[in-house]
GROMACS .gro file of C-alpha atoms in nm:
model
  425
    1UNK     CA    1   3.004  -1.212   6.862
    2UNK     CA    2   2.735  -0.979   6.751
    3UNK     CA    3   2.450  -0.921   6.996
    4UNK     CA    4   2.107  -1.047   6.891
    5UNK     CA    5   1.850  -0.778   6.831
    6UNK     CA    6   1.485  -0.763   6.968
    7UNK     CA    7   1.200  -0.849   6.747
    8UNK     CA    8   1.032  -0.500   6.748
    9UNK     CA    9   1.277  -0.213   6.736
   10UNK     CA   10   1.024   0.066   6.711
   11UNK     CA   11   0.650   0.142   6.769
   12UNK     CA   12   0.624   0.138   6.386
   13UNK     CA   13   0.740  -0.228   6.365
   14UNK     CA   14   0.482  -0.326   6.618
   15UNK     CA   15   0.216  -0.141   6.446
   16UNK     CA   16   0.283  -0.304   6.111
   17UNK     CA   17   0.281  -0.646   6.271
   18UNK     CA   18  -0.038  -0.571   6.449
   19UNK     CA   19  -0.195  -0.459   6.116
   20UNK     CA   20  -0.085  -0.770   5.946
   21UNK     CA   21  -0.216  -0.998   6.214
   22UNK     CA   22  -0.551  -0.809   6.220
   23UNK     CA   23  -0.586  -0.857   5.847
   24UNK     CA   24  -0.511  -1.231   5.858
   25UNK     CA   25  -0.753  -1.268   6.156
   26UNK     CA   26  -1.032  -1.084   5.970
   27UNK     CA   27  -0.986  -1.291   5.668
   28UNK     CA   28  -0.984  -1.610   5.853
   29UNK     CA   29  -1.311  -1.516   6.038
   30UNK     CA   30  -1.480  -1.424   5.710
   31UNK     CA   31  -1.399  -1.784   5.593
   32UNK     CA   32  -1.528  -1.943   5.912
   33UNK     CA   33  -1.843  -1.716   5.889
   34UNK     CA   34  -1.898  -1.840   5.541
   35UNK     CA   35  -1.863  -2.216   5.647
   36UNK     CA   36  -2.096  -2.153   5.941
   37UNK     CA   37  -2.372  -2.010   5.715
   38UNK     CA   38  -2.349  -2.306   5.488
   39UNK     CA   39  -2.375  -2.546   5.783
   40UNK     CA   40  -2.687  -2.368   5.935
   41UNK     CA   41  -2.855  -2.270   5.611
   42UNK     CA   42  -3.062  -2.582   5.571
   43UNK     CA   43  -3.204  -2.836   5.833
   44UNK     CA   44  -2.942  -3.083   5.752
   45UNK     CA   45  -2.577  -3.082   5.603
   46UNK     CA   46  -2.375  -3.353   5.435
   47UNK     CA   47  -2.031  -3.372   5.573
   48UNK     CA   48  -1.718  -3.605   5.538
   49UNK     CA   49  -1.553  -3.636   5.876
   50UNK     CA   50  -1.294  -3.843   6.061
   51UNK     CA   51  -1.374  -4.031   6.376
   52UNK     CA   52  -1.163  -3.908   6.650
   53UNK     CA   53  -1.315  -4.056   6.958
   54UNK     CA   54  -1.574  -4.316   7.057
   55UNK     CA   55  -1.704  -4.439   7.401
   56UNK     CA   56  -1.993  -4.578   7.569
   57UNK     CA   57  -2.235  -4.382   7.796
   58UNK     CA   58  -2.539  -4.479   8.006
   59UNK     CA   59  -2.848  -4.281   8.086
   60UNK     CA   60  -3.151  -4.340   8.295
   61UNK     CA   61  -3.461  -4.279   8.104
   62UNK     CA   62  -3.793  -4.130   8.252
   63UNK     CA   63  -3.940  -4.476   8.259
   64UNK     CA   64  -3.652  -4.589   8.482
   65UNK     CA   65  -3.474  -4.809   8.228
   66UNK     CA   66  -3.105  -4.780   8.169
   67UNK     CA   67  -3.031  -4.690   7.806
   68UNK     CA   68  -2.670  -4.745   7.658
   69UNK     CA   69  -2.550  -4.543   7.359
   70UNK     CA   70  -2.237  -4.450   7.186
   71UNK     CA   71  -2.083  -4.112   7.192
   72UNK     CA   72  -1.883  -4.009   6.879
   73UNK     CA   73  -1.653  -3.730   6.809
   74UNK     CA   74  -1.585  -3.637   6.456
   75UNK     CA   75  -1.359  -3.374   6.289
   76UNK     CA   76  -1.496  -3.263   5.943
   77UNK     CA   77  -1.291  -3.208   5.637
   78UNK     CA   78  -1.393  -2.846   5.678
   79UNK     CA   79  -1.204  -2.826   6.004
   80UNK     CA   80  -1.500  -2.805   6.259
   81UNK     CA   81  -1.535  -3.073   6.534
   82UNK     CA   82  -1.861  -3.210   6.661
   83UNK     CA   83  -2.016  -3.468   6.889
   84UNK     CA   84  -2.299  -3.713   6.801
   85UNK     CA   85  -2.453  -4.025   6.945
   86UNK     CA   86  -2.553  -4.360   6.802
   87UNK     CA   87  -2.801  -4.607   6.976
   88UNK     CA   88  -2.616  -4.904   6.809
   89UNK     CA   89  -2.242  -4.916   6.773
   90UNK     CA   90  -2.131  -4.814   6.432
   91UNK     CA   91  -1.880  -5.022   6.243
   92UNK     CA   92  -1.589  -4.786   6.236
   93UNK     CA   93  -1.257  -4.740   6.422
   94UNK     CA   94  -1.085  -4.418   6.542
   95UNK     CA   95  -0.920  -4.265   6.225
   96UNK     CA   96  -1.173  -4.376   5.971
   97UNK     CA   97  -1.366  -4.145   5.759
   98UNK     CA   98  -1.741  -4.142   5.732
   99UNK     CA   99  -2.007  -3.960   5.538
  100UNK     CA  100  -2.276  -3.824   5.758
  101UNK     CA  101  -2.590  -3.620   5.743
  102UNK     CA  102  -2.593  -3.390   6.049
  103UNK     CA  103  -2.877  -3.186   6.192
  104UNK     CA  104  -2.697  -2.887   6.357
  105UNK     CA  105  -3.006  -2.702   6.458
  106UNK     CA  106  -2.974  -2.359   6.605
  107UNK     CA  107  -2.611  -2.355   6.705
  108UNK     CA  108  -2.426  -2.038   6.738
  109UNK     CA  109  -2.109  -1.911   6.590
  110UNK     CA  110  -1.924  -1.959   6.922
  111UNK     CA  111  -2.038  -2.334   6.924
  112UNK     CA  112  -1.942  -2.378   6.579
  113UNK     CA  113  -1.591  -2.266   6.651
  114UNK     CA  114  -1.553  -2.451   6.997
  115UNK     CA  115  -1.723  -2.775   6.905
  116UNK     CA  116  -2.093  -2.866   6.920
  117UNK     CA  117  -2.347  -3.155   6.956
  118UNK     CA  118  -2.554  -3.254   6.657
  119UNK     CA  119  -2.792  -3.538   6.577
  120UNK     CA  120  -2.676  -3.737   6.272
  121UNK     CA  121  -2.722  -4.017   6.038
  122UNK     CA  122  -2.434  -4.219   5.926
  123UNK     CA  123  -2.462  -4.272   5.554
  124UNK     CA  124  -2.147  -4.434   5.479
  125UNK     CA  125  -1.820  -4.565   5.631
  126UNK     CA  126  -1.522  -4.527   5.412
  127UNK     CA  127  -1.286  -4.810   5.381
  128UNK     CA  128  -0.976  -4.702   5.572
  129UNK     CA  129  -0.662  -4.785   5.357
  130UNK     CA  130  -0.484  -4.463   5.423
  131UNK     CA  131  -0.104  -4.449   5.500
  132UNK     CA  132  -0.181  -4.370   5.865
  133UNK     CA  133  -0.402  -4.672   5.906
  134UNK     CA  134  -0.148  -4.899   5.732
  135UNK     CA  135   0.121  -4.772   5.985
  136UNK     CA  136  -0.116  -4.843   6.260
  137UNK     CA  137  -0.169  -5.194   6.138
  138UNK     CA  138   0.229  -5.238   6.105
  139UNK     CA  139   0.263  -5.121   6.459
  140UNK     CA  140  -0.012  -5.361   6.581
  141UNK     CA  141   0.187  -5.658   6.417
  142UNK     CA  142   0.489  -5.581   6.626
  143UNK     CA  143   0.325  -5.604   6.970
  144UNK     CA  144   0.116  -5.875   7.165
  145UNK     CA  145  -0.015  -5.630   7.413
  146UNK     CA  146  -0.315  -5.406   7.338
  147UNK     CA  147  -0.178  -5.147   7.577
  148UNK     CA  148   0.161  -5.135   7.404
  149UNK     CA  149  -0.018  -5.098   7.058
  150UNK     CA  150  -0.215  -4.819   7.199
  151UNK     CA  151   0.102  -4.633   7.334
  152UNK     CA  152   0.300  -4.666   7.010
  153UNK     CA  153   0.005  -4.564   6.803
  154UNK     CA  154  -0.042  -4.251   7.005
  155UNK     CA  155   0.320  -4.183   6.990
  156UNK     CA  156   0.375  -4.223   6.616
  157UNK     CA  157   0.022  -4.160   6.458
  158UNK     CA  158  -0.137  -3.942   6.721
  159UNK     CA  159  -0.425  -4.201   6.761
  160UNK     CA  160  -0.620  -4.123   7.079
  161UNK     CA  161  -0.544  -4.338   7.377
  162UNK     CA  162  -0.828  -4.548   7.562
  163UNK     CA  163  -0.985  -4.372   7.854
  164UNK     CA  164  -0.816  -4.630   8.086
  165UNK     CA  165  -0.475  -4.552   7.963
  166UNK     CA  166  -0.554  -4.185   7.965
  167UNK     CA  167  -0.624  -4.200   8.343
  168UNK     CA  168  -0.330  -4.417   8.413
  169UNK     CA  169  -0.075  -4.183   8.236
  170UNK     CA  170  -0.244  -3.878   8.388
  171UNK     CA  171  -0.191  -4.028   8.735
  172UNK     CA  172   0.182  -4.106   8.644
  173UNK     CA  173   0.223  -3.739   8.521
  174UNK     CA  174   0.331  -3.846   8.167
  175UNK     CA  175   0.022  -3.761   7.956
  176UNK     CA  176   0.228  -3.484   7.782
  177UNK     CA  177   0.472  -3.768   7.647
  178UNK     CA  178   0.186  -3.952   7.483
  179UNK     CA  179   0.030  -3.653   7.315
  180UNK     CA  180   0.260  -3.550   7.015
  181UNK     CA  181   0.368  -3.199   7.078
  182UNK     CA  182   0.674  -2.975   7.055
  183UNK     CA  183   0.871  -3.206   7.273
  184UNK     CA  184   0.850  -3.483   7.015
  185UNK     CA  185   0.908  -3.234   6.730
  186UNK     CA  186   1.224  -3.123   6.902
  187UNK     CA  187   1.345  -3.473   6.936
  188UNK     CA  188   1.274  -3.545   6.568
  189UNK     CA  189   1.442  -3.215   6.463
  190UNK     CA  190   1.755  -3.309   6.648
  191UNK     CA  191   1.761  -3.657   6.511
  192UNK     CA  192   1.708  -3.545   6.156
  193UNK     CA  193   1.984  -3.280   6.200
  194UNK     CA  194   2.233  -3.541   6.328
  195UNK     CA  195   2.153  -3.773   6.044
  196UNK     CA  196   2.183  -3.497   5.778
  197UNK     CA  197   2.452  -3.275   5.899
  198UNK     CA  198   2.777  -3.496   5.827
  199UNK     CA  199   2.661  -3.629   5.505
  200UNK     CA  200   2.568  -3.294   5.382
  201UNK     CA  201   2.900  -3.132   5.495
  202UNK     CA  202   3.089  -3.421   5.319
  203UNK     CA  203   2.933  -3.308   4.981
  204UNK     CA  204   2.934  -2.931   5.067
  205UNK     CA  205   3.312  -2.924   5.122
  206UNK     CA  206   3.364  -3.080   4.773
  207UNK     CA  207   3.096  -2.931   4.549
  208UNK     CA  208   2.909  -2.639   4.700
  209UNK     CA  209   3.120  -2.473   4.976
  210UNK     CA  210   2.933  -2.148   4.936
  211UNK     CA  211   2.606  -2.298   5.076
  212UNK     CA  212   2.504  -2.276   5.446
  213UNK     CA  213   2.461  -2.620   5.583
  214UNK     CA  214   2.245  -2.472   5.865
  215UNK     CA  215   1.999  -2.328   5.615
  216UNK     CA  216   1.997  -2.614   5.376
  217UNK     CA  217   1.945  -2.872   5.639
  218UNK     CA  218   1.680  -2.676   5.807
  219UNK     CA  219   1.479  -2.657   5.495
  220UNK     CA  220   1.485  -3.039   5.448
  221UNK     CA  221   1.406  -3.082   5.820
  222UNK     CA  222   1.115  -2.837   5.793
  223UNK     CA  223   0.978  -3.004   5.471
  224UNK     CA  224   0.993  -3.354   5.649
  225UNK     CA  225   0.826  -3.220   5.961
  226UNK     CA  226   0.572  -3.050   5.760
  227UNK     CA  227   0.486  -3.377   5.581
  228UNK     CA  228   0.461  -3.538   5.916
  229UNK     CA  229   0.232  -3.261   6.062
  230UNK     CA  230  -0.012  -3.300   5.756
  231UNK     CA  231   0.013  -3.687   5.792
  232UNK     CA  232  -0.124  -3.643   6.152
  233UNK     CA  233  -0.383  -3.403   6.054
  234UNK     CA  234  -0.216  -3.107   6.233
  235UNK     CA  235  -0.274  -3.155   6.598
  236UNK     CA  236  -0.288  -2.811   6.769
  237UNK     CA  237   0.015  -2.854   6.999
  238UNK     CA  238   0.221  -2.981   6.706
  239UNK     CA  239   0.100  -2.717   6.485
  240UNK     CA  240   0.205  -2.455   6.740
  241UNK     CA  241   0.539  -2.627   6.764
  242UNK     CA  242   0.607  -2.634   6.396
  243UNK     CA  243   0.526  -2.270   6.368
  244UNK     CA  244   0.763  -2.189   6.650
  245UNK     CA  245   1.035  -2.376   6.474
  246UNK     CA  246   0.988  -2.204   6.140
  247UNK     CA  247   0.949  -1.857   6.295
  248UNK     CA  248   1.232  -1.922   6.534
  249UNK     CA  249   1.475  -2.013   6.255
  250UNK     CA  250   1.374  -1.724   6.040
  251UNK     CA  251   1.440  -1.477   6.325
  252UNK     CA  252   1.779  -1.663   6.413
  253UNK     CA  253   1.898  -1.650   6.055
  254UNK     CA  254   1.827  -1.275   6.066
  255UNK     CA  255   2.005  -1.216   6.393
  256UNK     CA  256   1.685  -1.159   6.600
  257UNK     CA  257   1.666  -1.287   6.955
  258UNK     CA  258   1.468  -1.609   6.973
  259UNK     CA  259   1.423  -1.678   7.339
  260UNK     CA  260   1.190  -1.388   7.401
  261UNK     CA  261   0.819  -1.328   7.502
  262UNK     CA  262   0.783  -1.129   7.190
  263UNK     CA  263   0.868  -1.428   6.964
  264UNK     CA  264   0.640  -1.651   7.149
  265UNK     CA  265   0.353  -1.398   7.147
  266UNK     CA  266   0.399  -1.342   6.764
  267UNK     CA  267   0.393  -1.698   6.700
  268UNK     CA  268   0.077  -1.763   6.908
  269UNK     CA  269  -0.115  -1.460   6.769
  270UNK     CA  270  -0.018  -1.565   6.407
  271UNK     CA  271  -0.155  -1.918   6.457
  272UNK     CA  272  -0.476  -1.780   6.621
  273UNK     CA  273  -0.513  -1.533   6.331
  274UNK     CA  274  -0.469  -1.821   6.089
  275UNK     CA  275  -0.675  -2.093   6.280
  276UNK     CA  276  -0.927  -1.926   6.504
  277UNK     CA  277  -1.040  -2.265   6.657
  278UNK     CA  278  -0.707  -2.310   6.814
  279UNK     CA  279  -0.827  -2.058   7.073
  280UNK     CA  280  -1.054  -2.339   7.215
  281UNK     CA  281  -0.802  -2.610   7.219
  282UNK     CA  282  -0.669  -2.711   7.565
  283UNK     CA  283  -0.371  -2.892   7.415
  284UNK     CA  284  -0.267  -2.591   7.225
  285UNK     CA  285  -0.277  -2.371   7.542
  286UNK     CA  286  -0.098  -2.634   7.744
  287UNK     CA  287   0.173  -2.649   7.479
  288UNK     CA  288   0.208  -2.274   7.477
  289UNK     CA  289   0.225  -2.273   7.856
  290UNK     CA  290   0.518  -2.521   7.847
  291UNK     CA  291   0.715  -2.297   7.602
  292UNK     CA  292   0.626  -1.997   7.807
  293UNK     CA  293   0.775  -2.131   8.128
  294UNK     CA  294   1.080  -2.264   7.945
  295UNK     CA  295   1.139  -1.906   7.809
  296UNK     CA  296   1.069  -1.751   8.150
  297UNK     CA  297   1.331  -1.970   8.306
  298UNK     CA  298   1.597  -1.905   8.043
  299UNK     CA  299   1.531  -1.533   8.046
  300UNK     CA  300   1.523  -1.496   8.438
  301UNK     CA  301   1.814  -1.729   8.500
  302UNK     CA  302   2.027  -1.656   8.184
  303UNK     CA  303   2.329  -1.584   8.421
  304UNK     CA  304   2.338  -1.951   8.525
  305UNK     CA  305   2.571  -2.187   8.365
  306UNK     CA  306   2.451  -2.401   8.084
  307UNK     CA  307   2.509  -2.710   8.306
  308UNK     CA  308   2.280  -2.582   8.587
  309UNK     CA  309   2.023  -2.481   8.328
  310UNK     CA  310   2.029  -2.823   8.184
  311UNK     CA  311   1.973  -2.991   8.528
  312UNK     CA  312   1.725  -2.731   8.670
  313UNK     CA  313   1.502  -2.675   8.377
  314UNK     CA  314   1.303  -3.011   8.391
  315UNK     CA  315   1.220  -2.958   8.773
  316UNK     CA  316   1.128  -2.592   8.668
  317UNK     CA  317   0.879  -2.687   8.403
  318UNK     CA  318   0.735  -2.982   8.596
  319UNK     CA  319   0.658  -2.761   8.902
  320UNK     CA  320   0.518  -2.455   8.716
  321UNK     CA  321   0.302  -2.668   8.484
  322UNK     CA  322   0.166  -2.881   8.784
  323UNK     CA  323  -0.113  -2.626   8.862
  324UNK     CA  324  -0.249  -2.672   8.517
  325UNK     CA  325  -0.219  -3.043   8.530
  326UNK     CA  326  -0.413  -3.064   8.852
  327UNK     CA  327  -0.678  -2.811   8.746
  328UNK     CA  328  -0.744  -2.990   8.413
  329UNK     CA  329  -0.685  -3.358   8.484
  330UNK     CA  330  -0.711  -3.365   8.863
  331UNK     CA  331  -0.509  -3.686   8.902
  332UNK     CA  332  -0.209  -3.709   9.126
  333UNK     CA  333  -0.012  -4.009   9.259
  334UNK     CA  334   0.306  -4.087   9.448
  335UNK     CA  335   0.462  -4.161   9.116
  336UNK     CA  336   0.362  -3.835   8.966
  337UNK     CA  337   0.686  -3.641   9.031
  338UNK     CA  338   0.886  -3.916   8.873
  339UNK     CA  339   0.771  -3.771   8.537
  340UNK     CA  340   1.074  -3.559   8.559
  341UNK     CA  341   1.276  -3.872   8.522
  342UNK     CA  342   1.055  -4.024   8.262
  343UNK     CA  343   1.062  -3.702   8.045
  344UNK     CA  344   1.444  -3.703   8.043
  345UNK     CA  345   1.460  -4.078   7.946
  346UNK     CA  346   1.194  -4.026   7.681
  347UNK     CA  347   1.433  -3.824   7.463
  348UNK     CA  348   1.621  -4.174   7.412
  349UNK     CA  349   1.319  -4.383   7.424
  350UNK     CA  350   1.129  -4.197   7.141
  351UNK     CA  351   1.390  -4.210   6.857
  352UNK     CA  352   1.509  -4.563   6.975
  353UNK     CA  353   1.156  -4.690   6.943
  354UNK     CA  354   1.129  -4.580   6.563
  355UNK     CA  355   1.442  -4.772   6.482
  356UNK     CA  356   1.354  -5.080   6.676
  357UNK     CA  357   1.017  -5.093   6.486
  358UNK     CA  358   1.193  -5.047   6.151
  359UNK     CA  359   1.436  -5.338   6.231
  360UNK     CA  360   1.188  -5.578   6.367
  361UNK     CA  361   1.240  -5.531   6.742
  362UNK     CA  362   0.940  -5.295   6.814
  363UNK     CA  363   0.836  -5.501   7.125
  364UNK     CA  364   1.179  -5.458   7.292
  365UNK     CA  365   1.017  -5.216   7.564
  366UNK     CA  366   0.685  -5.389   7.586
  367UNK     CA  367   0.782  -5.551   7.919
  368UNK     CA  368   0.878  -5.214   8.082
  369UNK     CA  369   0.547  -5.050   7.943
  370UNK     CA  370   0.344  -5.327   8.095
  371UNK     CA  371   0.517  -5.281   8.412
  372UNK     CA  372   0.467  -4.903   8.413
  373UNK     CA  373   0.092  -4.937   8.315
  374UNK     CA  374   0.035  -5.218   8.591
  375UNK     CA  375   0.169  -4.984   8.869
  376UNK     CA  376  -0.092  -4.950   9.139
  377UNK     CA  377  -0.089  -4.566   9.147
  378UNK     CA  378  -0.376  -4.516   9.397
  379UNK     CA  379  -0.435  -4.189   9.223
  380UNK     CA  380  -0.616  -3.922   9.424
  381UNK     CA  381  -0.852  -3.666   9.269
  382UNK     CA  382  -0.750  -3.312   9.355
  383UNK     CA  383  -0.952  -3.009   9.287
  384UNK     CA  384  -0.809  -2.664   9.211
  385UNK     CA  385  -1.068  -2.395   9.174
  386UNK     CA  386  -1.073  -2.171   8.871
  387UNK     CA  387  -1.002  -1.857   9.080
  388UNK     CA  388  -0.678  -2.007   9.177
  389UNK     CA  389  -0.594  -2.087   8.811
  390UNK     CA  390  -0.682  -1.732   8.709
  391UNK     CA  391  -0.458  -1.592   8.988
  392UNK     CA  392  -0.179  -1.831   8.867
  393UNK     CA  393  -0.214  -1.707   8.513
  394UNK     CA  394  -0.194  -1.341   8.638
  395UNK     CA  395   0.123  -1.420   8.838
  396UNK     CA  396   0.279  -1.585   8.531
  397UNK     CA  397   0.228  -1.278   8.317
  398UNK     CA  398   0.343  -1.055   8.591
  399UNK     CA  399   0.677  -1.264   8.624
  400UNK     CA  400   0.765  -1.135   8.272
  401UNK     CA  401   0.815  -0.780   8.411
  402UNK     CA  402   0.895  -0.809   8.788
  403UNK     CA  403   1.107  -1.053   8.990
  404UNK     CA  404   0.869  -1.028   9.281
  405UNK     CA  405   0.603  -1.205   9.072
  406UNK     CA  406   0.839  -1.465   8.965
  407UNK     CA  407   0.919  -1.556   9.315
  408UNK     CA  408   0.545  -1.555   9.402
  409UNK     CA  409   0.469  -1.782   9.101
  410UNK     CA  410   0.723  -2.028   9.231
  411UNK     CA  411   0.595  -2.027   9.580
  412UNK     CA  412   0.230  -2.076   9.442
  413UNK     CA  413   0.340  -2.382   9.230
  414UNK     CA  414   0.541  -2.534   9.509
  415UNK     CA  415   0.246  -2.489   9.758
  416UNK     CA  416   0.025  -2.679   9.490
  417UNK     CA  417   0.288  -2.951   9.488
  418UNK     CA  418   0.300  -2.981   9.868
  419UNK     CA  419  -0.073  -2.988   9.895
  420UNK     CA  420  -0.095  -3.259   9.626
  421UNK     CA  421   0.166  -3.464   9.816
  422UNK     CA  422  -0.032  -3.410  10.138
  423UNK     CA  423  -0.349  -3.544   9.983
  424UNK     CA  424  -0.186  -3.882   9.903
  425UNK     CA  425   0.011  -3.905  10.216
   0.00000   0.00000   0.00000
């Protein structure tokens, strides 16, 4: 068996990749600078945007009266995201498009890329008869529980969960299962490969034996997943996963080692060069972190048998991602460690749910979902300071090069776990 080669063989290869990435990044920033100038050139700017979030907020005025207003998050067709407010609720649902006049004011380029607040005037709500909305309506007809509808719409159309469900699933440690990411893409890829492999090989053996079934099935799978990615408006974590899939297969087909930090770094830098706003996406970096710790495990413990790797990897990923979960979401409950079990079972639940909806049994798991959502988690808020998170990231990077940092990294994550358990004891 031929050994896999590393991605960069010489300094010349590295310099060439750096030059290409720098050129792409510079061109992307020029495009963003031009859009930023158009946005801030005049006092107002007309934009068509998709409503992503809406929630109520109360504020005490100077006169002592409580004022309630609606906070709205939009993503424009140009790609930038912004928040605005409305004193009276607008007649629109999450996922609908609207035409707005926004008054961005003196926002900086950093705010433009990372997201900003702008006063606005809603001019028109577009009737939402998109394919995504029709799919959401189809899902809604299969369930009687609003919570179940919300869960399945989040799973299959990336519709944001309500704040109540977000807190509940955060306490259960399964938020990553409801946010479409590389995990879901991997399950879908495996499902599509299984469905395509044997029919393709049947025809290949008879009509075109000279073709590679791996290459041809991958092209079909990649096109189907690309259509799904565009259908969902390219969530950052899913975009990263798709790029990893394409880059990974291209390297695999050329005999380059896939499970390497070079491959991950190249993919991340390429995505940041193409889409600078990803730098400010928490979901994107959590997705990158998940892949990083998977690669770190597979590289550091490559001598373990495949069986041990299969059983230990879920525990490893849970433990090493826990500090980020605590630092960002802060919710921990007695059920949180069970997310290891839920994650394993999800690989069956996710594709099975698709088939059940197609054949009219979409509510099959509704009882289980209602039981899970109804659990009294008694979640505890746990604080993890930024300095600890910075130190943890430093240890993670050091673990690539030295075993001592790998052990310290594991001890750090284990201590966070013990501390979290102690807080709810």
